[in-house]
Every structure is written in C-alpha cells, then in structure tokens.
mmCIF file of C-alpha atoms in Angstrom:
data_model
loop_
_atom_site.group_PDB
_atom_site.id
_atom_site.type_symbol
_atom_site.label_atom_id
_atom_site.label_comp_id
_atom_site.label_asym_id
_atom_site.label_seq_id
_atom_site.Cartn_x
_atom_site.Cartn_y
_atom_site.Cartn_z
ATOM 1 C CA VAL A 249 0.002 0.098 -0.064
ATOM 2 C CA TYR A 250 1.628 3.239 -1.062
ATOM 3 C CA VAL A 251 0.435 6.611 0.553
ATOM 4 C CA MET A 252 0.584 9.701 -1.752
ATOM 5 C CA ARG A 253 0.420 12.552 0.633
ATOM 6 C CA ARG A 254 1.403 15.306 -1.795
ATOM 7 C CA MET A 255 -0.508 15.322 -5.046
ATOM 8 C CA LEU A 256 2.273 14.945 -7.627
ATOM 9 C CA PRO A 257 2.836 12.038 -9.849
ATOM 10 C CA VAL A 258 6.364 10.793 -8.546
ATOM 11 C CA PRO A 259 8.277 7.403 -8.712
ATOM 12 C CA ARG A 260 6.813 5.055 -6.121
ATOM 13 C CA GLU A 261 10.086 4.482 -4.244
ATOM 14 C CA GLN A 262 9.627 8.158 -3.247
ATOM 15 C CA LEU A 263 6.182 7.426 -1.535
ATOM 16 C CA GLU A 264 5.391 6.180 1.942
ATOM 17 C CA GLN A 265 4.881 2.551 1.341
ATOM 18 C CA HIS A 266 3.846 -0.482 3.638
ATOM 19 C CA ALA A 267 4.423 -3.990 2.652
ATOM 20 C CA LEU A 268 1.566 -6.323 3.771
ATOM 21 C CA PRO A 269 0.860 -10.081 3.840
ATOM 22 C CA ALA A 270 -0.939 -11.185 0.878
ATOM 23 C CA ARG A 271 -3.807 -12.984 2.957
ATOM 24 C CA SER A 272 -4.638 -10.973 5.824
ATOM 25 C CA PHE A 273 -3.508 -7.670 7.196
ATOM 26 C CA SER A 274 -4.370 -4.271 9.059
ATOM 27 C CA LEU A 275 -3.104 -0.953 8.385
ATOM 28 C CA ASN A 276 -3.500 2.288 10.306
ATOM 29 C CA VAL A 277 -2.361 5.461 8.497
ATOM 30 C CA VAL A 278 -2.843 8.632 10.252
ATOM 31 C CA LEU A 279 -3.649 11.756 7.948
ATOM 32 C CA ASN A 280 -3.292 15.228 8.672
ATOM 33 C CA GLU A 281 -4.217 16.171 5.173
ATOM 34 C CA PRO A 282 -6.014 14.403 2.359
ATOM 35 C CA ALA A 283 -4.061 11.594 0.601
ATOM 36 C CA TYR A 284 -4.300 8.789 -2.026
ATOM 37 C CA LEU A 285 -4.017 5.163 -1.141
ATOM 38 C CA VAL A 286 -2.574 2.980 -3.865
ATOM 39 C CA VAL A 287 -2.709 -0.730 -3.503
ATOM 40 C CA THR A 288 -0.531 -2.774 -5.650
ATOM 41 C CA ARG A 289 0.335 -6.487 -6.027
ATOM 42 C CA GLY A 290 3.716 -6.456 -7.651
ATOM 43 C CA GLU A 291 3.484 -3.394 -10.239
ATOM 44 C CA ARG A 292 -0.191 -3.785 -10.843
ATOM 45 C CA GLU A 293 -2.642 -1.525 -9.037
ATOM 46 C CA VAL A 294 -5.552 -3.972 -7.646
ATOM 47 C CA MET A 295 -7.641 -1.415 -6.134
ATOM 48 C CA PRO A 296 -9.154 1.788 -7.308
ATOM 49 C CA LEU A 297 -6.993 4.828 -6.441
ATOM 50 C CA LEU A 298 -8.672 5.864 -3.179
ATOM 51 C CA PHE A 299 -9.021 9.457 -1.916
ATOM 52 C CA MET A 300 -8.999 9.676 1.840
ATOM 53 C CA GLU A 301 -9.485 12.499 4.217
ATOM 54 C CA PRO A 302 -8.386 13.021 7.864
ATOM 55 C CA GLY A 303 -10.582 11.196 10.274
ATOM 56 C CA GLU A 304 -11.855 8.720 7.673
ATOM 57 C CA THR A 305 -11.794 4.940 8.264
ATOM 58 C CA LEU A 306 -11.803 2.089 5.792
ATOM 59 C CA ARG A 307 -12.100 -1.433 6.603
ATOM 60 C CA LEU A 308 -11.546 -4.223 3.697
ATOM 61 C CA THR A 309 -11.846 -7.903 4.181
ATOM 62 C CA GLY A 310 -11.723 -10.543 1.447
ATOM 63 C CA ASP A 311 -9.438 -12.828 -0.548
ATOM 64 C CA GLY A 312 -6.056 -11.318 -1.324
ATOM 65 C CA ARG A 313 -5.924 -13.048 -4.557
ATOM 66 C CA GLN A 314 -9.044 -11.178 -5.926
ATOM 67 C CA PRO A 315 -9.067 -8.069 -4.011
ATOM 68 C CA LEU A 316 -11.328 -5.890 -6.061
ATOM 69 C CA ASP A 317 -14.125 -8.508 -6.341
ATOM 70 C CA SER A 318 -14.033 -10.058 -2.878
ATOM 71 C CA ALA A 319 -13.567 -6.955 -0.602
ATOM 72 C CA ARG A 320 -16.154 -6.274 1.989
ATOM 73 C CA THR A 321 -16.257 -3.016 3.306
ATOM 74 C CA GLY A 322 -16.802 -1.120 6.558
ATOM 75 C CA GLY A 323 -15.885 2.255 8.189
ATOM 76 C CA SER A 324 -16.904 5.859 7.276
ATOM 77 C CA ALA A 325 -15.271 5.604 3.831
ATOM 78 C CA SER A 326 -16.881 2.598 2.816
ATOM 79 C CA ALA A 327 -19.718 4.179 0.553
ATOM 80 C CA LYS A 328 -16.973 5.992 -1.195
ATOM 81 C CA PHE A 329 -14.916 2.960 -1.729
ATOM 82 C CA GLU A 330 -18.092 1.079 -3.280
ATOM 83 C CA PHE A 331 -18.715 3.945 -5.572
ATOM 84 C CA LEU A 332 -15.160 3.883 -6.983
ATOM 85 C CA ARG A 333 -15.205 -0.067 -7.183
ATOM 86 C CA ALA A 334 -18.466 0.103 -9.225
ATOM 87 C CA ALA A 335 -16.947 2.886 -11.368
ATOM 88 C CA GLU A 336 -13.691 0.592 -12.116
ATOM 89 C CA ARG A 337 -16.051 -2.280 -13.082
ATOM 90 C CA THR A 338 -17.753 -0.271 -15.353
ATOM 91 C CA ASP A 339 -14.464 1.062 -16.981
ATOM 92 C CA ARG A 340 -13.473 -2.552 -17.527
ATOM 93 C CA SER A 341 -16.881 -3.748 -18.729
ATOM 94 C CA PRO A 342 -17.214 -4.665 -22.500
ATOM 95 C CA THR A 343 -18.467 -1.326 -23.450
ATOM 96 C CA GLY A 344 -16.264 0.575 -20.841
ATOM 97 C CA TRP A 345 -13.594 2.907 -22.218
ATOM 98 C CA ARG A 346 -10.687 0.393 -21.404
ATOM 99 C CA SER A 347 -12.144 -2.394 -23.279
ATOM 100 C CA MET A 348 -13.013 -0.040 -26.415
ATOM 101 C CA SER A 349 -9.576 1.041 -27.536
ATOM 102 C CA GLU A 350 -9.347 -0.975 -30.808
ATOM 103 C CA VAL A 351 -12.859 0.202 -31.762
ATOM 104 C CA LEU A 352 -12.110 3.759 -30.682
ATOM 105 C CA GLU A 353 -8.873 3.687 -33.194
ATOM 106 C CA LYS A 354 -11.036 3.171 -36.121
ATOM 107 C CA MET A 355 -13.435 5.957 -35.530
ATOM 108 C CA PRO A 356 -13.080 9.457 -36.930
ATOM 109 C CA ALA A 357 -12.007 11.864 -34.458
ATOM 110 C CA PRO A 358 -15.386 13.709 -34.083
ATOM 111 C CA ARG A 359 -17.125 10.271 -33.202
ATOM 112 C CA ARG A 360 -14.437 9.481 -30.730
ATOM 113 C CA VAL A 361 -14.728 12.767 -28.971
ATOM 114 C CA ALA A 362 -18.544 12.421 -28.899
ATOM 115 C CA TRP A 363 -18.158 8.972 -27.451
ATOM 116 C CA PHE A 364 -15.943 9.906 -24.809
ATOM 117 C CA ASP A 365 -18.431 12.900 -24.134
ATOM 118 C CA SER A 366 -21.168 10.558 -23.553
ATOM 119 C CA VAL A 367 -18.996 8.434 -21.039
ATOM 120 C CA LYS A 368 -18.048 11.690 -19.159
ATOM 121 C CA THR A 369 -21.578 12.597 -18.856
ATOM 122 C CA ALA A 370 -22.806 9.128 -17.706
ATOM 123 C CA GLU A 371 -20.049 9.052 -15.158
ATOM 124 C CA LEU A 372 -20.870 12.428 -13.559
ATOM 125 C CA ALA A 373 -24.637 11.533 -13.703
ATOM 126 C CA ARG A 374 -23.861 8.360 -11.794
ATOM 127 C CA PHE A 375 -21.800 10.364 -9.286
ATOM 128 C CA ARG A 376 -24.325 13.287 -8.607
ATOM 129 C CA ALA A 377 -27.276 10.699 -8.265
ATOM 130 C CA GLY A 378 -25.469 8.936 -5.418
ATOM 131 C CA GLY A 379 -26.868 11.398 -2.736
ATOM 132 C CA SER A 380 -24.736 12.984 -0.123
ATOM 133 C CA PRO A 381 -22.407 10.249 1.585
ATOM 134 C CA PHE A 382 -19.403 12.030 0.036
ATOM 135 C CA SER A 383 -17.550 15.157 1.426
ATOM 136 C CA PRO A 384 -17.789 18.411 -0.491
ATOM 137 C CA LEU A 385 -13.965 18.059 -1.188
ATOM 138 C CA PHE A 386 -14.331 14.658 -2.638
ATOM 139 C CA ARG A 387 -17.178 15.736 -4.818
ATOM 140 C CA ARG A 388 -15.061 18.603 -6.309
ATOM 141 C CA VAL A 389 -11.918 16.338 -6.476
ATOM 142 C CA TYR A 390 -13.842 13.382 -8.345
ATOM 143 C CA GLU A 391 -15.427 15.691 -10.747
ATOM 144 C CA ALA A 392 -12.371 17.422 -11.653
ATOM 145 C CA ASP A 393 -10.661 13.965 -12.127
ATOM 146 C CA VAL A 394 -13.500 12.953 -14.415
ATOM 147 C CA THR A 395 -13.098 15.982 -16.590
ATOM 148 C CA ALA A 396 -9.172 15.287 -16.609
ATOM 149 C CA ARG A 397 -9.475 11.468 -17.523
ATOM 150 C CA TRP A 398 -11.870 12.453 -20.365
ATOM 151 C CA ALA A 399 -9.435 15.263 -21.675
ATOM 152 C CA HIS A 400 -6.458 12.866 -21.469
ATOM 153 C CA GLN A 401 -8.326 10.155 -23.479
ATOM 154 C CA VAL A 402 -9.347 12.750 -26.072
ATOM 155 C CA MET A 403 -5.736 14.079 -26.403
ATOM 156 C CA LYS A 404 -4.342 10.530 -26.746
ATOM 157 C CA ARG A 405 -6.426 10.101 -29.850
ATOM 158 C CA LEU A 406 -5.918 13.579 -31.674
ATOM 159 C CA PRO A 407 -2.961 13.684 -34.179
ATOM 160 C CA TRP A 408 0.185 14.917 -32.649
ATOM 161 C CA GLY A 409 2.482 17.923 -33.638
ATOM 162 C CA HIS A 410 0.360 19.362 -36.685
ATOM 163 C CA ASP A 411 -0.141 23.142 -36.525
ATOM 164 C CA ALA A 412 -3.537 22.837 -37.990
ATOM 165 C CA VAL A 413 -4.735 20.842 -34.994
ATOM 166 C CA VAL A 414 -4.854 23.921 -32.708
ATOM 167 C CA GLN A 415 -7.832 24.952 -34.719
ATOM 168 C CA GLN A 416 -9.606 21.710 -34.317
ATOM 169 C CA ALA A 417 -12.929 21.577 -32.334
ATOM 170 C CA PRO A 418 -11.855 19.028 -29.950
ATOM 171 C CA LEU A 419 -8.816 21.166 -28.871
ATOM 172 C CA ALA A 420 -10.909 24.238 -28.358
ATOM 173 C CA LYS A 421 -13.343 21.967 -26.241
ATOM 174 C CA LEU A 422 -10.630 20.720 -24.039
ATOM 175 C CA SER A 423 -9.476 24.336 -23.418
ATOM 176 C CA GLU A 424 -13.076 25.196 -22.351
ATOM 177 C CA ALA A 425 -13.237 22.186 -20.004
ATOM 178 C CA PHE A 426 -10.432 23.536 -17.750
ATOM 179 C CA ARG A 427 -12.511 26.331 -15.930
ATOM 180 C CA VAL A 428 -10.559 26.813 -12.764
ATOM 181 C CA PRO A 429 -11.824 25.106 -9.708
ATOM 182 C CA PRO A 430 -11.266 26.100 -6.026
ATOM 183 C CA SER A 431 -7.701 26.027 -4.848
ATOM 184 C CA ASP A 432 -8.217 23.191 -2.426
ATOM 185 C CA THR A 433 -9.493 20.901 -5.398
ATOM 186 C CA LEU A 434 -6.395 21.946 -7.312
ATOM 187 C CA ARG A 435 -4.131 20.622 -4.527
ATOM 188 C CA TYR A 436 -5.804 17.268 -4.629
ATOM 189 C CA ALA A 437 -7.260 16.577 -7.998
ATOM 190 C CA LEU A 438 -4.411 14.588 -9.064
ATOM 191 C CA ARG A 439 -5.119 13.959 -12.765
ATOM 192 C CA TYR A 440 -6.669 17.325 -13.481
ATOM 193 C CA ALA A 441 -3.017 19.119 -13.312
ATOM 194 C CA GLU A 442 -1.546 16.240 -15.326
ATOM 195 C CA ALA A 443 -4.176 16.632 -18.069
ATOM 196 C CA LEU A 444 -3.977 20.497 -18.422
ATOM 197 C CA GLN A 445 -0.169 20.151 -18.429
ATOM 198 C CA GLU A 446 -0.714 17.845 -21.427
ATOM 199 C CA LEU A 447 -3.071 20.100 -23.091
ATOM 200 C CA LEU A 448 -0.545 22.874 -22.748
ATOM 201 C CA GLN A 449 2.304 20.756 -24.032
ATOM 202 C CA TYR A 450 0.124 19.681 -26.954
ATOM 203 C CA GLN A 451 -0.741 23.396 -27.860
ATOM 204 C CA PHE A 452 2.906 24.456 -27.449
ATOM 205 C CA SER A 453 4.206 21.529 -29.458
ATOM 206 C CA ALA A 454 1.842 22.250 -32.300
ATOM 207 C CA LEU A 455 2.733 26.162 -32.236
ATOM 208 C CA PHE A 456 6.479 25.249 -32.084
ATOM 209 C CA HIS A 457 6.066 22.772 -34.951
ATOM 210 C CA ALA A 458 4.233 25.304 -37.142
ATOM 211 C CA ALA A 459 6.956 27.826 -36.597
ATOM 212 C CA SER A 460 10.120 25.714 -36.892
ATOM 213 C CA GLY A 461 9.135 22.419 -38.533
ATOM 214 C CA THR A 462 10.507 20.493 -35.419
ATOM 215 C CA HIS A 463 9.451 19.470 -31.935
ATOM 216 C CA PRO A 464 10.604 20.995 -28.677
ATOM 217 C CA THR A 465 12.789 19.225 -26.112
ATOM 218 C CA GLN A 466 11.608 18.068 -22.995
ATOM 219 C CA GLY A 467 12.036 20.504 -20.171
ATOM 220 C CA SER A 468 12.584 23.456 -22.455
ATOM 221 C CA ALA A 469 12.664 26.930 -21.170
ATOM 222 C CA ALA A 470 10.199 28.166 -23.702
ATOM 223 C CA PHE A 471 7.525 25.589 -22.673
ATOM 224 C CA TYR A 472 8.051 26.620 -19.121
ATOM 225 C CA GLN A 473 7.552 30.204 -20.001
ATOM 226 C CA PHE A 474 4.560 29.424 -22.120
ATOM 227 C CA VAL A 475 2.886 27.613 -19.163
ATOM 228 C CA LYS A 476 3.579 30.626 -16.773
ATOM 229 C CA ALA A 477 2.060 32.835 -19.508
ATOM 230 C CA ALA A 478 -0.920 30.610 -20.306
ATOM 231 C CA VAL A 479 -1.971 29.775 -16.516
ATOM 232 C CA PRO A 480 -3.070 33.128 -14.676
ATOM 233 C CA ASN A 481 -4.330 31.371 -11.583
ATOM 234 C CA PRO A 482 -1.400 31.219 -9.099
ATOM 235 C CA THR A 483 -2.258 28.045 -7.374
ATOM 236 C CA LEU A 484 -2.910 26.329 -10.850
ATOM 237 C CA ARG A 485 0.305 27.638 -12.130
ATOM 238 C CA GLU A 486 2.291 26.220 -9.236
ATOM 239 C CA VAL A 487 0.554 22.774 -9.711
ATOM 240 C CA VAL A 488 0.936 22.507 -13.394
ATOM 241 C CA LEU A 489 4.523 23.864 -13.479
ATOM 242 C CA SER A 490 5.287 21.108 -10.895
ATOM 243 C CA VAL A 491 3.803 18.430 -12.936
ATOM 244 C CA GLN A 492 5.868 19.781 -15.983
ATOM 245 C CA LEU A 493 9.219 19.659 -14.026
ATOM 246 C CA GLN A 494 8.437 16.259 -12.801
ATOM 247 C CA LYS A 495 7.670 15.048 -16.198
ATOM 248 C CA ALA A 496 10.981 16.685 -17.522
ATOM 249 C CA LEU A 497 12.838 14.835 -14.619
ATOM 250 C CA THR A 498 11.780 11.399 -16.099
ATOM 251 C CA PHE A 499 14.059 12.245 -19.121
ATOM 252 C CA LYS A 500 17.083 12.326 -16.665
ATOM 253 C CA SER A 501 19.561 13.727 -19.233
ATOM 254 C CA LEU A 502 18.715 17.447 -18.556
ATOM 255 C CA GLY A 503 20.594 20.579 -20.058
ATOM 256 C CA GLU A 504 21.097 23.926 -18.582
ATOM 257 C CA GLU A 505 17.582 25.018 -19.667
ATOM 258 C CA PHE A 506 15.956 22.687 -17.219
ATOM 259 C CA PHE A 507 18.019 23.923 -14.192
ATOM 260 C CA GLU A 508 17.128 27.625 -15.152
ATOM 261 C CA ASN A 509 13.603 26.655 -14.923
ATOM 262 C CA TRP A 510 14.093 24.988 -11.669
ATOM 263 C CA ALA A 511 15.968 28.104 -10.223
ATOM 264 C CA ASP A 512 12.915 30.081 -11.263
ATOM 265 C CA TYR A 513 10.506 27.750 -9.995
ATOM 266 C CA GLU A 514 12.240 27.959 -6.274
ATOM 267 C CA ARG A 515 12.188 31.512 -6.535
ATOM 268 C CA LEU A 516 8.532 31.690 -7.393
ATOM 269 C CA PHE A 517 7.410 28.993 -5.155
ATOM 270 C CA PRO A 518 9.949 28.576 -2.043
ATOM 271 C CA LYS A 519 7.107 27.209 0.371
ATOM 272 C CA SER A 520 5.667 24.989 -2.266
ATOM 273 C CA PRO A 521 4.715 21.603 -0.860
ATOM 274 C CA TYR A 522 5.880 20.034 -4.219
ATOM 275 C CA ARG A 523 9.399 21.578 -3.919
ATOM 276 C CA GLU A 524 10.723 19.053 -1.525
ATOM 277 C CA LEU A 525 9.722 15.988 -3.735
ATOM 278 C CA LEU A 526 11.040 17.645 -6.821
ATOM 279 C CA ALA A 527 14.381 18.854 -5.215
ATOM 280 C CA GLU A 528 15.170 15.365 -3.989
ATOM 281 C CA ARG A 529 15.163 14.286 -7.523
ATOM 282 C CA VAL A 530 16.843 17.359 -8.962
ATOM 283 C CA ASN A 531 19.772 16.943 -6.586
ATOM 284 C CA ARG A 532 20.434 13.272 -7.591
ATOM 285 C CA LEU A 533 20.501 14.484 -11.123
ATOM 286 C CA ARG A 534 22.836 17.443 -11.067
ATOM 287 C CA TRP A 535 25.823 15.112 -11.640
ATOM 288 C CA MET A 536 24.534 14.383 -15.242
ATOM 289 C CA ARG A 537 24.726 18.019 -16.218
ATOM 290 C CA PRO A 538 27.237 18.394 -19.206
ATOM 291 C CA GLY A 539 30.743 19.153 -17.626
ATOM 292 C CA ALA A 540 29.969 18.020 -14.112
ATOM 293 C CA PRO A 541 32.318 15.448 -12.439
ATOM 294 C CA ALA A 542 30.910 11.827 -12.655
ATOM 295 C CA PRO A 543 30.434 10.087 -9.271
ATOM 296 C CA ASP A 544 32.871 7.448 -8.447
ATOM 297 C CA PHE A 545 31.876 3.794 -8.174
ATOM 298 C CA THR A 546 33.581 0.477 -8.122
ATOM 299 C CA LEU A 547 32.388 -2.835 -9.921
ATOM 300 C CA ARG A 548 33.868 -6.098 -10.808
ATOM 301 C CA ASP A 549 34.799 -6.675 -14.476
ATOM 302 C CA THR A 550 34.452 -9.808 -16.348
ATOM 303 C CA THR A 551 37.652 -11.403 -14.593
ATOM 304 C CA GLY A 552 36.487 -10.547 -11.376
ATOM 305 C CA ARG A 553 38.929 -7.447 -10.860
ATOM 306 C CA ALA A 554 37.367 -4.450 -9.008
ATOM 307 C CA VAL A 555 37.421 -1.539 -11.241
ATOM 308 C CA SER A 556 36.840 2.134 -10.016
ATOM 309 C CA LEU A 557 35.931 5.051 -12.109
ATOM 310 C CA ALA A 558 38.547 7.007 -10.411
ATOM 311 C CA ASP A 559 41.219 4.766 -11.878
ATOM 312 C CA PHE A 560 40.604 6.605 -15.314
ATOM 313 C CA ARG A 561 40.524 10.008 -14.299
ATOM 314 C CA GLY A 562 41.630 12.254 -17.135
ATOM 315 C CA LYS A 563 40.738 9.713 -20.037
ATOM 316 C CA ILE A 564 37.805 9.733 -22.160
ATOM 317 C CA MET A 565 35.385 7.067 -21.293
ATOM 318 C CA LEU A 566 32.373 5.193 -22.897
ATOM 319 C CA LEU A 567 30.051 3.744 -20.366
ATOM 320 C CA ASP A 568 27.356 1.520 -21.854
ATOM 321 C CA PHE A 569 24.844 0.443 -19.416
ATOM 322 C CA TRP A 570 22.777 -2.480 -20.921
ATOM 323 C CA GLY A 571 20.698 -5.536 -20.202
ATOM 324 C CA SER A 572 20.318 -8.923 -21.926
ATOM 325 C CA TRP A 573 16.544 -8.548 -21.913
ATOM 326 C CA CYS A 574 16.818 -5.078 -23.892
ATOM 327 C CA GLY A 575 16.330 -5.621 -27.542
ATOM 328 C CA PRO A 576 17.615 -2.116 -28.615
ATOM 329 C CA CYS A 577 20.780 -2.844 -26.335
ATOM 330 C CA ARG A 578 21.708 -5.954 -28.226
ATOM 331 C CA ALA A 579 21.067 -4.453 -31.482
ATOM 332 C CA GLU A 580 23.552 -1.756 -31.095
ATOM 333 C CA MET A 581 26.178 -4.138 -29.956
ATOM 334 C CA PRO A 582 27.873 -4.394 -33.332
ATOM 335 C CA PHE A 583 28.108 -0.620 -33.517
ATOM 336 C CA ALA A 584 29.838 -0.443 -30.253
ATOM 337 C CA LYS A 585 32.337 -3.014 -31.291
ATOM 338 C CA THR A 586 33.039 -0.906 -34.431
ATOM 339 C CA VAL A 587 33.536 2.304 -32.310
ATOM 340 C CA LYS A 588 35.884 0.315 -30.044
ATOM 341 C CA GLN A 589 37.979 -1.013 -32.948
ATOM 342 C CA HIS A 590 38.227 2.550 -34.288
ATOM 343 C CA PHE A 591 39.849 3.626 -30.939
ATOM 344 C CA LYS A 592 41.917 0.611 -30.231
ATOM 345 C CA ASN A 593 45.098 2.482 -30.568
ATOM 346 C CA ARG A 594 44.095 5.386 -28.399
ATOM 347 C CA PRO A 595 45.249 5.022 -24.826
ATOM 348 C CA ASP A 596 43.551 7.998 -23.651
ATOM 349 C CA VAL A 597 40.139 6.468 -24.722
ATOM 350 C CA VAL A 598 38.626 3.639 -22.373
ATOM 351 C CA PHE A 599 35.386 1.593 -22.892
ATOM 352 C CA LEU A 600 33.597 0.000 -19.897
#
C-alpha cells in the first residue's frame, strides 16, 4: 500500500509504503491532510485509487488473490470505496473505455470525442445521483478528475504535432473544459493538473512545430515560460509547473535550460509542498549536467577484478549500461564493437 500525501505523480520509491502479507493484514495510517492510497500486487494496481481525508476509516476484508471483487467494506469511507469500485467495474466492462481501445482507434476523431463525451456525462450523472455520503472536497476532486480523464483520452487520440490541430474543435473543447476549480481542489485533483499540463504541451508543440518544423525538447525553457503565461491562476500555475518539471525529470539527461527553469520555480514557490519532492530528484540528477564530475563507483569486471571510475581519471570513457533483456541494447552491440575497434590505438580512450 502506497500513501501519496502530496499530489504529484512521482516514482513509487519516493512514496510512503507499507509491505503487507498477501492474505490478511491491518493497516492504520494517520492523515493530517487528504491523501491517496494506492494498493498494488507487484507493479499492478489491484484497487481503485482511493482518496482519503483526515478522520476517515476504511475496513476491507476478502481474498487477497481477488481483492477488487471479494473485498467487503466497513468504516466511514466504505460508501466512497463502493462507488469507486463500481466505477472501476464499469470502466472494465465490454462497453467501458478500457475495453473499447481498438474500436475507438478506427473511429473518426469527431465520433471518438462524442463517445468520450457520453462516457463523461454518464459518469458524472452516476456520481451526482449518489446522494450525499461524500464530502464536498471529494465531490469537487472527483468531478475535476473525471474531466481530466476525459481530456486525457481525447488528447491521446488526436494527431500530434500538426499546426492545424490547434484550430480543431476538440482542442477548443478541451480548453473550455478547464475552468479553474477552487484552490483546495487543485491541490488534490491528481489527474486534473496532469491533463492540463498535457493540453498545454500539446498546444505548445503544435505552435512550435508550425513555426520551426521541429518538436521542442523536454524541459525546454520556452515551454516553461509558455505555461507561466498561459495559466494566470497562481495556485494552478504552481501545480502545473510542478507537473511539468516532474515530467521533464523522467528524461534524466537534462540541459542547462532545465536548471534555469528549476531556479525560477524555487524563486516563485519557495514554500511549495511539491518543492521538496522535486528537489530530491533534481539534486540526484545534478551530476548528469554536461561538464559535471561523474560520481565514483566500483564494480567488478568480467575477470572479477575491482574497477573504479577514479582509476581512469583524465581519460575519455564510454560507459555502456545495457541488459540482456533489452532488444535495442543488443541491436547496437555491433556498432559499439566498431567504435571500440576504431579507437583501439588510443590509450586515452577507455571502454567499460
């Protein structure tokens, strides 16, 4: 069980986590602020993403091998869980959006958007018809996330990188959908900020491509500035810029533009709850900046001899990290051998 206390999509290793027995367990998590609970078996999520608030309780009993279908619920959050479970089952039904991918791919874009419109309308209608067992915050968060999921699915199926797409009706409709909700909703509507960041990336890439014929690099300063100008609401700007920086961090090889963006972000939002999560990853990646000294490490070579990076200080090195399970890694092996052969008489060039 992972506890996501700060609403930013980060790698799971950065989340609070509880390893539990497969068959029977009890978990008590004290919340000072709302958080999401993510229940997984291995890498697969086996329960709906559950939004919990301070003071709420949830009791689940059932078969650990089929947790979604077998769980019996109790506690103050049981109505919320039952609603989310029913929504998950609808999504996975033969006519749900998870099962309709191949059919949707063959539809013209306007029909696809109309289909997702109907799904969003039906989902919101089911939620609003559920009476009043849910808190006002959960209602706002859930409705924002329904809009976000709808937007994400529509964007996935629009052509990417064509300047004409900026004028298409679906994109205009997406922009209209993102009316700014209250600030507390922005803090906790996990998918909302992600979907808005995707929309802005989509618009920026289309405009960039129209002007230059190329696509912008991840973490570009231009996109960062584009987001700052496009999102006037300060809370929403903070959240969307946090998501944009987080997504740029997944590419790991970051240029000076990213670190300029990061310095600006720290200046604008020194007390942001997202800053600490991002800073941890930024600091781990600083050593990958061009010209920065590589961190030392020691590993054993194929003969069992310990080899340290410091042993080759002052030389040009090619470090190739690969796995036998990686098809592209194996495919490039012949080229790596060619390069090594080319430099075989250069004592200042080392291959590891």
